[in-house]
Coordinates of C-alpha atoms in Angstrom, one line a residue:
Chain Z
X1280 CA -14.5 -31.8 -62.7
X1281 CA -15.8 -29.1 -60.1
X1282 CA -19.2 -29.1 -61.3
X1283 CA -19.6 -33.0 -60.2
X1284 CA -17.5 -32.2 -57.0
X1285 CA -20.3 -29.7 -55.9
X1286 CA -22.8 -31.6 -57.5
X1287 CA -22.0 -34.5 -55.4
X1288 CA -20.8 -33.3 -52.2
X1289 CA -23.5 -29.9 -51.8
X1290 CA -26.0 -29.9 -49.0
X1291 CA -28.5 -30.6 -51.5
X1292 CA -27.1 -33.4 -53.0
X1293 CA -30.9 -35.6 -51.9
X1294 CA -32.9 -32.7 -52.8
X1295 CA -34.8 -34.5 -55.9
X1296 CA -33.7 -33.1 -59.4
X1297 CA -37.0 -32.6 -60.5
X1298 CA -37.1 -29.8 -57.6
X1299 CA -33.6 -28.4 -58.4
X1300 CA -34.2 -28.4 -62.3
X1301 CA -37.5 -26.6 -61.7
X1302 CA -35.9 -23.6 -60.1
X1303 CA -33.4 -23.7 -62.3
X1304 CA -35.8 -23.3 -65.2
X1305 CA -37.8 -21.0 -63.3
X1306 CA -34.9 -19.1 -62.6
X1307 CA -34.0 -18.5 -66.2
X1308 CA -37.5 -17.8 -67.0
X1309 CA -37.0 -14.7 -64.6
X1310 CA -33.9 -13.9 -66.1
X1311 CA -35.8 -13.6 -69.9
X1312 CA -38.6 -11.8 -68.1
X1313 CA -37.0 -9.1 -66.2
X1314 CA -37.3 -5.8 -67.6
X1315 CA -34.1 -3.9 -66.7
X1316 CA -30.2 -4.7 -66.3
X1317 CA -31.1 -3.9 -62.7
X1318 CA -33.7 -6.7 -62.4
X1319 CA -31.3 -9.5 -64.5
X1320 CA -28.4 -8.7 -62.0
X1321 CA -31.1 -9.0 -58.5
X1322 CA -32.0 -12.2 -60.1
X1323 CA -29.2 -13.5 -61.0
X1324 CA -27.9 -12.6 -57.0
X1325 CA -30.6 -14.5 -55.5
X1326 CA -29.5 -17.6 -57.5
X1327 CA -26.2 -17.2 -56.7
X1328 CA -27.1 -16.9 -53.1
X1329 CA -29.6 -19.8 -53.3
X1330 CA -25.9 -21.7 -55.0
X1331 CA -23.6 -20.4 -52.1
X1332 CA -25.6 -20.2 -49.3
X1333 CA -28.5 -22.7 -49.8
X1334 CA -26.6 -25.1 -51.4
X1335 CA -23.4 -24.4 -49.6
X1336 CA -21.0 -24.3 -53.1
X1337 CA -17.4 -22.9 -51.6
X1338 CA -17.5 -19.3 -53.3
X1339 CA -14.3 -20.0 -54.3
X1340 CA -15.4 -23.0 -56.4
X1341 CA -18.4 -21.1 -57.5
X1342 CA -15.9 -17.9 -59.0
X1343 CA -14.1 -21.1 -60.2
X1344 CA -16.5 -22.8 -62.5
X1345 CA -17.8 -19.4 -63.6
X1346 CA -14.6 -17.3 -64.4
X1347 CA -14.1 -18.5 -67.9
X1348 CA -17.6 -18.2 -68.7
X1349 CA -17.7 -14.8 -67.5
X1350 CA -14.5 -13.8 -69.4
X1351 CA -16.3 -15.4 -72.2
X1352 CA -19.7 -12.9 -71.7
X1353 CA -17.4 -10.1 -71.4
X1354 CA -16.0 -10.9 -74.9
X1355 CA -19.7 -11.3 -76.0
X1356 CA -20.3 -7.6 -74.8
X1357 CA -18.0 -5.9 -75.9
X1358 CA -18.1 -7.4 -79.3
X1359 CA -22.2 -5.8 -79.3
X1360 CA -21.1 -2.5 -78.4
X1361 CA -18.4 -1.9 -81.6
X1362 CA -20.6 -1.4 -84.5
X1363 CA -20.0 -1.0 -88.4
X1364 CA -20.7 1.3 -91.3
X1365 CA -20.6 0.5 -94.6
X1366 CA -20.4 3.6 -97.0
X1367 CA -21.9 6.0 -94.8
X1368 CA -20.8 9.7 -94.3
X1369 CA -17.3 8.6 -95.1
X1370 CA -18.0 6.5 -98.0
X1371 CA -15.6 3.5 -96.5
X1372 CA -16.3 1.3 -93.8
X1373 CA -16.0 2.8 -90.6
X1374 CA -16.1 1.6 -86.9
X1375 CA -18.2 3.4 -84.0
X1376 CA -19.0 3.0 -80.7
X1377 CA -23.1 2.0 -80.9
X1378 CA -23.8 4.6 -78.0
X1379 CA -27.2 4.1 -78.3
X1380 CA -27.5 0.5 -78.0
X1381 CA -25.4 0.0 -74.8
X1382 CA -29.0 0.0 -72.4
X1383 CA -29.9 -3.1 -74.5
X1384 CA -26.4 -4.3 -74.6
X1385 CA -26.1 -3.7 -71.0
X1386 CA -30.1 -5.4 -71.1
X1387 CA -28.2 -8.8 -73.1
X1388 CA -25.2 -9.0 -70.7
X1389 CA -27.2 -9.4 -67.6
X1390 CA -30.0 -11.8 -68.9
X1391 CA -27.3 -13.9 -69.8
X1392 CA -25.4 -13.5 -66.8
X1393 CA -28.9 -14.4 -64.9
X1394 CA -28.9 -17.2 -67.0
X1395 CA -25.8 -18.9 -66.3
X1396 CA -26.3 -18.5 -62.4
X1397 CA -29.4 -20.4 -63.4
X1398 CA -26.9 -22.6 -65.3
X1399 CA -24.7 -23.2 -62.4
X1400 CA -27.4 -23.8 -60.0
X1401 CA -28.2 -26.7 -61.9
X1402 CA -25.0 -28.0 -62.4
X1403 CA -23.7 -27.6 -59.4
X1404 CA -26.3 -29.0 -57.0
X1405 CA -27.4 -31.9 -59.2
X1406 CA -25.1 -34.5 -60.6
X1407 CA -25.2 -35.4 -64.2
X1408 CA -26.5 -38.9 -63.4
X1409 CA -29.9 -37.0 -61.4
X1410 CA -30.1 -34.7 -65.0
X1411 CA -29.9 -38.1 -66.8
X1412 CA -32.9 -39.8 -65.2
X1413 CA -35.0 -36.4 -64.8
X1414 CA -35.0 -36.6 -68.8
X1415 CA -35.5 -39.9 -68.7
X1416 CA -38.7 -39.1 -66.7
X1417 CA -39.6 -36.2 -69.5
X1418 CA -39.9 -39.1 -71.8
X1419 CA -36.9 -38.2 -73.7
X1420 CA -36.2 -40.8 -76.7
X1421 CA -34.2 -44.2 -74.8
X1422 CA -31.5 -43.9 -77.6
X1423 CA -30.5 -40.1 -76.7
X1424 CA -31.1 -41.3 -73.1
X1425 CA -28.6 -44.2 -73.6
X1426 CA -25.8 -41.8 -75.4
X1427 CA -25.5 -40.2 -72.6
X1428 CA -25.3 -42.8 -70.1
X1429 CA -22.8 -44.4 -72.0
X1430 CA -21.0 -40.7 -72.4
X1431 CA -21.1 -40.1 -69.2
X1432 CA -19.9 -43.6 -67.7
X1433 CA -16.9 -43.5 -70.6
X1434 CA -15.8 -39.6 -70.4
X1435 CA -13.6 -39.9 -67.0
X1436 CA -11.9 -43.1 -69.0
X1437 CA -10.6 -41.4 -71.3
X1438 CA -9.9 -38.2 -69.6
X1439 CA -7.5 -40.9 -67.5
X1440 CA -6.3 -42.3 -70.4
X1441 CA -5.6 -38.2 -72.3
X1442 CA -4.1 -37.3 -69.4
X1443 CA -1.6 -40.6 -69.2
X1444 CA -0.9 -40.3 -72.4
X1445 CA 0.2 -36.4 -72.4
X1446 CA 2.1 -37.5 -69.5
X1447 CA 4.3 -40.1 -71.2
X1448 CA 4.0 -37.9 -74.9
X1449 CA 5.6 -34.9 -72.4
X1450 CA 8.1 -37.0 -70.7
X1451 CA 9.9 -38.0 -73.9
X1452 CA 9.3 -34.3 -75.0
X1453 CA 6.9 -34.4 -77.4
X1454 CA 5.0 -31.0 -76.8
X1455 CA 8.2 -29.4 -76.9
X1456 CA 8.0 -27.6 -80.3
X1457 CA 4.9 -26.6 -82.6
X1458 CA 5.6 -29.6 -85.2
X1459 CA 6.3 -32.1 -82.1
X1460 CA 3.0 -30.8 -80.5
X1461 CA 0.7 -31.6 -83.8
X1462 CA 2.3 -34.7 -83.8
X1463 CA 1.8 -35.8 -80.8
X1464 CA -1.6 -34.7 -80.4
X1465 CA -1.9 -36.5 -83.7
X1466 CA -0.8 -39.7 -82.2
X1467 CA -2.9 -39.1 -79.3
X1468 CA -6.3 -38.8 -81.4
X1469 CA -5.7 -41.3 -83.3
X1470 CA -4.6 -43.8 -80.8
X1471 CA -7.9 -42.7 -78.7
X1472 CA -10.2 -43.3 -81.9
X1473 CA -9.2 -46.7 -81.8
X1474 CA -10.1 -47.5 -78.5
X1475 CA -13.3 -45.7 -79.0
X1476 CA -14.3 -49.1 -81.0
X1477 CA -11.9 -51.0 -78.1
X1478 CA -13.9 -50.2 -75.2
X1479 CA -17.6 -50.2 -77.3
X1480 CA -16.8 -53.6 -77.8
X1481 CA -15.7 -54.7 -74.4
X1482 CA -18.6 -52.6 -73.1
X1483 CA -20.8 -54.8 -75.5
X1484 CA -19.5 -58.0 -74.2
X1485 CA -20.2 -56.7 -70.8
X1486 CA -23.6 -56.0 -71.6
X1487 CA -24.5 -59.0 -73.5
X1488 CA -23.3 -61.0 -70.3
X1489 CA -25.4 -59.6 -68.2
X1490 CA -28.4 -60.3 -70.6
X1491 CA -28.7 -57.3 -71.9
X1492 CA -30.6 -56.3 -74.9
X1493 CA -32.2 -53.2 -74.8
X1494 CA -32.3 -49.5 -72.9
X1495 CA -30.1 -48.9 -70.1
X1496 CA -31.8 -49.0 -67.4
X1497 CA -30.3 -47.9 -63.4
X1498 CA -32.3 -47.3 -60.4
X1499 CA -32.4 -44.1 -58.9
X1500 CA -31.6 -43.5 -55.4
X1501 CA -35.1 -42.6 -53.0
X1502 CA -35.4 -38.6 -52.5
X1503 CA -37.1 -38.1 -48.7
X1504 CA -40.3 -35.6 -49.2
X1505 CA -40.4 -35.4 -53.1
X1506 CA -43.6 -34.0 -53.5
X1507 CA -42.5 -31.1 -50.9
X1508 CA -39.1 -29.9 -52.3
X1509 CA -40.8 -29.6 -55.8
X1510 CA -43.8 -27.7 -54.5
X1511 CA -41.2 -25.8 -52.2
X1512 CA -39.1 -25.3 -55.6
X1513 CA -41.8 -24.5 -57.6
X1514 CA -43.4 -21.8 -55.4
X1515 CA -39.2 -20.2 -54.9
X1516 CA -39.4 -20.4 -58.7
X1517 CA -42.8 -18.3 -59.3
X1518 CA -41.7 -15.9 -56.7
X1519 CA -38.5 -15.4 -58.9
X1520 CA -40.7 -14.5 -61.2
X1521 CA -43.2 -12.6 -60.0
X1522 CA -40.2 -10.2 -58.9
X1523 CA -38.7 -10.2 -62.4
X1524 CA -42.0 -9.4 -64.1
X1525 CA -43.2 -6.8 -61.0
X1526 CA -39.3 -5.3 -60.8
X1527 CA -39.2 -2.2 -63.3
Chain Y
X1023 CA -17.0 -21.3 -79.9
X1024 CA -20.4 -21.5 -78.2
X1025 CA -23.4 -19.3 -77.8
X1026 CA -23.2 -18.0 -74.2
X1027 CA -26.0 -19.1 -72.3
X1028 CA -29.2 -16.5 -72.1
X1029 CA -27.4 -14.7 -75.5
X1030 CA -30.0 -15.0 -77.8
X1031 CA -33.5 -13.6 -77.6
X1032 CA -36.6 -15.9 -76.2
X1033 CA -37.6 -16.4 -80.1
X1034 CA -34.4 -17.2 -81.6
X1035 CA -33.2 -19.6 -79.1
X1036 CA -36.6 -21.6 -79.5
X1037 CA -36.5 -20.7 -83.4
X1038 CA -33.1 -22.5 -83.8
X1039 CA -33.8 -25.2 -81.2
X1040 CA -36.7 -26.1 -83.6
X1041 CA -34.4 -26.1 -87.1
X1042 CA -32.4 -28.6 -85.1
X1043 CA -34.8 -30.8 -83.7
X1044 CA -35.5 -32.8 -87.3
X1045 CA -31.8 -33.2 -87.8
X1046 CA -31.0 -34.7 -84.1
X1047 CA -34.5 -36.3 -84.2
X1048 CA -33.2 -38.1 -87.7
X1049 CA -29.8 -39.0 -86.4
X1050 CA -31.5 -40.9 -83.3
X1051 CA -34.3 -42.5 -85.5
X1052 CA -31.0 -43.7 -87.9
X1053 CA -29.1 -44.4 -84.6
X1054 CA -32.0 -46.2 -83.5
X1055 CA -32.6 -48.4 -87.2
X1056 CA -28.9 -49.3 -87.2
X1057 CA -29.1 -50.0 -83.2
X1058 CA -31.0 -52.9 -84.1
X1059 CA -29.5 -54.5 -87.2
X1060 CA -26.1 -54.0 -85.0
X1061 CA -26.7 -54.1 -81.4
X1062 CA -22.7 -53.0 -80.8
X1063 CA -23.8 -49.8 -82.5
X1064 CA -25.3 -48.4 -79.6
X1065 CA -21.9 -48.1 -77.3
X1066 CA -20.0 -47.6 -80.0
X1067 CA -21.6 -44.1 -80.3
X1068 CA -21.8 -43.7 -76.5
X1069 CA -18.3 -44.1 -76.7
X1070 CA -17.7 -41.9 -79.7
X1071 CA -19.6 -39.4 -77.7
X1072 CA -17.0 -39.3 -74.7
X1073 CA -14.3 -39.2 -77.3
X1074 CA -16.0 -36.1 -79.0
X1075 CA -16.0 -34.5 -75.6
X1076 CA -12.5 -35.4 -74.2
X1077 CA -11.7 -34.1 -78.1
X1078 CA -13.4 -30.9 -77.3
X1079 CA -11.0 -30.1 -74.0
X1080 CA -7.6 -31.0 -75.9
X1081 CA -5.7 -27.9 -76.2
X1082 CA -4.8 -27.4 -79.6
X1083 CA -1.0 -26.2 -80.0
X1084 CA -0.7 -22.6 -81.5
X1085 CA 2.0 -20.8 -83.0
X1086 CA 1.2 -17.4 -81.6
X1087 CA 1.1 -18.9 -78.0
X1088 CA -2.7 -18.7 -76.8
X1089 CA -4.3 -22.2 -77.4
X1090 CA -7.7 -23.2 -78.3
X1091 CA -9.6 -26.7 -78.6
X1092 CA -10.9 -28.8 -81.7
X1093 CA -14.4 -28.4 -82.5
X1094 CA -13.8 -32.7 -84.0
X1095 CA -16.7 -32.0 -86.1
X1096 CA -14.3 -33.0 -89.5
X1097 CA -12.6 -36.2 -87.8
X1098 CA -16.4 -37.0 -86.2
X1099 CA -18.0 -36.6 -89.4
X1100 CA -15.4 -38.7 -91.6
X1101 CA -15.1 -41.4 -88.2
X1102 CA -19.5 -41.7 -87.9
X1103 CA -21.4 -39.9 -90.4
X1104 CA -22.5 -36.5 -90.4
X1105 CA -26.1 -38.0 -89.4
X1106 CA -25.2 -39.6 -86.2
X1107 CA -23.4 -36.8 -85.5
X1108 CA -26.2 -34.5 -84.4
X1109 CA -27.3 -36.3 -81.5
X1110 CA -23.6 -37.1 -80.7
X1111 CA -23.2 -33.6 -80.6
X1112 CA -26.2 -32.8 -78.8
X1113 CA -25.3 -34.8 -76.4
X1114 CA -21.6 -33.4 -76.4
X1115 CA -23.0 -29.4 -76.4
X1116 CA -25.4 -30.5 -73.5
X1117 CA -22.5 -32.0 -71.3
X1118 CA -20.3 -29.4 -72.0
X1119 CA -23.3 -26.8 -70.8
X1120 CA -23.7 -28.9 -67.0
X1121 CA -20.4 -29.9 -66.6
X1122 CA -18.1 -26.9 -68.2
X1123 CA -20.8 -24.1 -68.3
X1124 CA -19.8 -23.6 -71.8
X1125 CA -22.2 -22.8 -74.2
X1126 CA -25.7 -22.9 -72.9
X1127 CA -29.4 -24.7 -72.7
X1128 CA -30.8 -21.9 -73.2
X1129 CA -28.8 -22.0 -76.8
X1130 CA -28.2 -25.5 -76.8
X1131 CA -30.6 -25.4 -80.3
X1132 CA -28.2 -22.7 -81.9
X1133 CA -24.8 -24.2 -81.2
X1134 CA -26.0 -27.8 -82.2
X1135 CA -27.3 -26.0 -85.0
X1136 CA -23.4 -24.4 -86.2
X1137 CA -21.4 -27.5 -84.6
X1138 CA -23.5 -30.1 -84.6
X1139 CA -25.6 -30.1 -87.8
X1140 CA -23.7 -27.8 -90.2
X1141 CA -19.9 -28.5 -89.3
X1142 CA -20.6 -32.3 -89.8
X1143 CA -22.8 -32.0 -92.8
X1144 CA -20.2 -29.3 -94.9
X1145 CA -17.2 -32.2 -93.4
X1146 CA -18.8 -35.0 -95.2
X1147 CA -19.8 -33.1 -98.5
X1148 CA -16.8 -31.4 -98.7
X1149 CA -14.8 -34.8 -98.5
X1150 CA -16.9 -36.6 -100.5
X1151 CA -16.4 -33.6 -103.5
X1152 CA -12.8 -33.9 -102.8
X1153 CA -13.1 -37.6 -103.3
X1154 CA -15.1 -37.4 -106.4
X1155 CA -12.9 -34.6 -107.9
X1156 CA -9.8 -37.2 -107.1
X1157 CA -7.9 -35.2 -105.1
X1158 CA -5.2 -37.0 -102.2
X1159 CA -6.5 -38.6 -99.4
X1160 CA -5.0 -36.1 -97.2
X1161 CA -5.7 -33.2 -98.8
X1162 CA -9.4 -34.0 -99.0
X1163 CA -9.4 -34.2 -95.1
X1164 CA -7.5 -30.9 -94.5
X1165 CA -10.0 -29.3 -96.6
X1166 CA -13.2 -31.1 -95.1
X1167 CA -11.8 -30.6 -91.7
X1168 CA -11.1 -26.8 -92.2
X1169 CA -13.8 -25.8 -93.4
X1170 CA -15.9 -27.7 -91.9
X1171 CA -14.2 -26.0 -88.7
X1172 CA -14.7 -22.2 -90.6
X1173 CA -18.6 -23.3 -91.6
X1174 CA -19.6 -23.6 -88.0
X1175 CA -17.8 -20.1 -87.2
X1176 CA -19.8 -18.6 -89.9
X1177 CA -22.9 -20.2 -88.9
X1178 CA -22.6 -19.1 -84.6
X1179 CA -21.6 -15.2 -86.7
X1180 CA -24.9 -15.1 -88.7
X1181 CA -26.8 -16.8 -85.3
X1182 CA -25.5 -13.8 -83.4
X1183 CA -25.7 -11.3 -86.1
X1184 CA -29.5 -12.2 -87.3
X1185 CA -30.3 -11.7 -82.9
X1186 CA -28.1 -8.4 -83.2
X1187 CA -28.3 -6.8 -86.5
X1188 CA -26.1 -3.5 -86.5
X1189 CA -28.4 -0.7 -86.0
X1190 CA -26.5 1.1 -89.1
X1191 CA -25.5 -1.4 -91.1
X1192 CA -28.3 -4.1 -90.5
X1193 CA -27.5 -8.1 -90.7
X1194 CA -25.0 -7.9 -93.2
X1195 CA -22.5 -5.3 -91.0
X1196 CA -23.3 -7.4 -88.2
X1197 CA -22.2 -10.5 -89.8
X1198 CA -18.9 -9.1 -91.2
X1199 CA -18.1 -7.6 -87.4
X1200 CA -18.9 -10.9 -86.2
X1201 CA -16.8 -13.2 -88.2
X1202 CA -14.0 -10.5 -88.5
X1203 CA -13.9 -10.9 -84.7
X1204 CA -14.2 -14.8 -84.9
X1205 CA -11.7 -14.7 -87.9
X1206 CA -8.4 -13.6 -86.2
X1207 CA -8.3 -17.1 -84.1
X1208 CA -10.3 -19.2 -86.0
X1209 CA -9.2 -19.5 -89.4
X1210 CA -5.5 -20.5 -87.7
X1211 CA -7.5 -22.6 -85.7
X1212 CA -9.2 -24.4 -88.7
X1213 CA -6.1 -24.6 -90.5
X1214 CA -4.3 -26.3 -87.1
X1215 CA -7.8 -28.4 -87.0
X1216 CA -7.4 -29.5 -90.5
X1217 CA -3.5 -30.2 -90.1
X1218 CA -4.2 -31.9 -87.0
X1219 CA -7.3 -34.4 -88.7
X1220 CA -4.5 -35.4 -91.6
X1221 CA -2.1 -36.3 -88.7
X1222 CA -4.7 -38.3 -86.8
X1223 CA -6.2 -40.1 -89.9
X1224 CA -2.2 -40.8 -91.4
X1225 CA -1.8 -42.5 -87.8
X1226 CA -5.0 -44.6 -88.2
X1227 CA -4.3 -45.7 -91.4
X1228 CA -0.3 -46.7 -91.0
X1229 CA -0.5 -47.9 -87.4
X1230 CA -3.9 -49.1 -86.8
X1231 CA -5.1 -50.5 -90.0
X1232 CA -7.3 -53.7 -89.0
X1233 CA -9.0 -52.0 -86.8
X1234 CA -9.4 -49.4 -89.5
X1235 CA -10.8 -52.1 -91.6
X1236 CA -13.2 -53.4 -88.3
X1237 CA -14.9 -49.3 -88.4
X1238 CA -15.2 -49.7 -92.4
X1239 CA -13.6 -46.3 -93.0
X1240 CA -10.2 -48.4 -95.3
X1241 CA -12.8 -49.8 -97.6
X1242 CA -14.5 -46.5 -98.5
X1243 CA -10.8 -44.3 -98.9
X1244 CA -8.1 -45.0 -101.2
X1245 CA -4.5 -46.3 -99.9
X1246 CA -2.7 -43.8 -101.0
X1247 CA -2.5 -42.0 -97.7

């Protein structure tokens, strides 16, 4: 995944994620706070240049991870600025442009896009491992906590083991048509439901032979000057949005 | 398909994060009860949670040529329970925000709201109506799964049409734009999802039966699948 090869490999990979997910938050609190499409699209620069140029994330990568959810925004826009009338002048239903509403359309589409360069600072400077033990510092619930240790430890398994078995489905053609495609996907599912309760029980035995009965627990690696990146973060983060609030 | 992140207004997003909260807050306080009665429990839903995500990235085949991926809220449902569900999907939705940026956190409450809560709930009451009104095995999951599938497209159209009522027409224009726009992929989409859920049960059942029996799902369905 490119999100965890940035996340892992940026230059502020031991930057603590308390720091990181601070500015992130702060960052989409700017984004909610600024008053104008002009103001959403100045924040949303100075997160991606904090991404790019603080972080060092290749742009490349960074267009990457963001084209399909840009594409997807787009969608979300124009789908805002087509509105409907039922039984109006004509007496039918009736499709219009909604001229009026593109400054708050244009207003949605750049808070969000604010927001997901908030999004992707997050993501890709801080591995999901870091997110998992910042909420485990929040004092989120152990059993949500454990979920996604466990989801996160089994994921790449079975991506491997999606992506061997399309390999070997497609090599005896079995994508070839519609009906051999549902089939095979069928046969895929099914066969990866069952390990599912496979590898919960091996993982089980695993556990249980290393004595354990309870949450699971891993200790986190030492960030240097923890106290100054989140001070550093937080005061970046204020800033953000002092200039969203002061911004017309 | 997800709320885009930073879509909703300030008060919606913490409006529908709070209408989820007691459902994912029930699911882990169920988790946790049946946790300790069956310690294996606990992986066995971490694991189910990886498999809902690798689920979410399949691409589902299409006939008109552009593809799309399986919401798994049917098969999850029939596979866990719609309760343990909502934090599976929670988790799922929140993974697929940091490592996909797809969907949101901003509207994380929203989409576990439609996929997370509804999608699983309307699954197992629609099977379990199917059941009662004796219908085929099969049948009764191509219908749970599809509309379970459709019910969470409805739900994400009146999320976004309640934060953007038309100006003319109001909520109710707003909601027929919005699922008219969702409608022209997904309701071939929830028919492929249901067909696709038959398939995958039909494979359980004739090839991997015992450990059908080992998940409890043989005892509670009839054999005629």
């Amino acid at each position: 995944m490119l999100t965890e090869l940035s996340a892992y490999t940026n230059r502020w990979r031991q930057a603590p994620p308390a720091a990181k997910g601070l500015f992130s938050f702060c960052g989409m609190a700017a984004a909610f706070a600024a008053g104008s499409p002009r103001t959403a699209l100045l924040v949303a620069l100075i997160l991606s240049a904090a991404t790019i140029l603080g972080a060092g994330v290749p742009v490349l990568r960074y267009l990457r991870v963001a084209t399909p959810a840009l594409l997807f925004l787009l969608a979300s826009g124009l789908s805002l600025v087509v509105s409907l009338d039922f039984g109006g002048s004509t007496g039918g239903l009736s499709a219009h442009l909604a001229g009026a509403e593109l400054p708050r359309i244009a207003q949605v589409s750049c808070r969000s896009l604010a927001c997901l360069t908030a999004l992707l600072f997050l993501a890709l400077t801080t591995p999901l491992v870091d997110i998992v033990s910042l909420l485990r510092r929040c004092r989120l619930p152990d059993t949500l906590l454990d979920l996604m240790t466990l989801c996160y430890r089994t994921l790449f398994v079975m991506s491997e083991a999606v992506h061997e078995t399309i390999t070997a489905q497609s090599a005896r053609l079995g994508y070839a048509t519609f009906t051999l495609s549902l089939r095979s996907l069928g046969g895929l599912v099914a066969n990866l439901s069952v390990q599912v309760w496979q590898r919960s029980q091996v993982l089980q035995l695993a556990a249980l032979a290393r004595n354990n009965d309870g949450a699971l627990r891993f200790l986190g690696p030492d960030y240097p000057n923890p106290a100054r990146a989140v001070s550093g973060a937080a005061v970046s983060g204020l800033l953000l949005i002092i200039l969203a609030v002061t911004l017309p | 398909m997800h709320i885009m992140e930073g879509f909703l207004p300030v008060t919606h997003a913490v409006g529908w994060s709070l209408a989820a909260a007691p459902f994912v807050g029930y699911g882990l306080y169920t988790i946790k009860k049946s946790v300790r009665e069956n310690p294996e429990r606990r992986m066995l839903l971490g694991v189910a949670a990886a498999f809902t995500f690798v689920l979410s990235a399949l691409k589902l085949p299409s006939v008109t040529g552009s593809s799309s991926h399986p919401t798994g809220t049917g098969l999850g449902a029939v596979l866990f329970g719609p309760t343990a569900m909502a934090p599976i999907g929670a988790v799922v939705l929140l993974f697929q925000a940091i490592l996909l940026a797809h969907g949101g956190l901003t509207t994380l409450g929203a989409n576990i709201f439609s996929m997370a809560i509804v999608g699983p709930f309307a699954a197992a009451a629609i099977f379990r109506l199917a059941k009662a009104l004796k219908l085929p095995f099969g049948l009764s999951i191509f219908i749970a799964a599809s509309l379970a599938d459709l019910l969470t497209y409805i739900t994400t159209s009146a999320q976004l049409a309640l934060a953007f009522p038309d100006p003319i027409g109001g909520f109710f224009a707003s909601f027929i734009k919005f699922s008219g726009v969702f409608a022209f992929t997904q309701i071939p989409l929830a028919i492929i999802e249901g067909l696709l859920t038959v398939v995958v049960m039909n494979s359980l059942l004739r090839y991997n039966a015992r450990e059908l029996q080992e998940m409890k799902i043989t005892a509670a369905q009839p054999a005629e699948a």
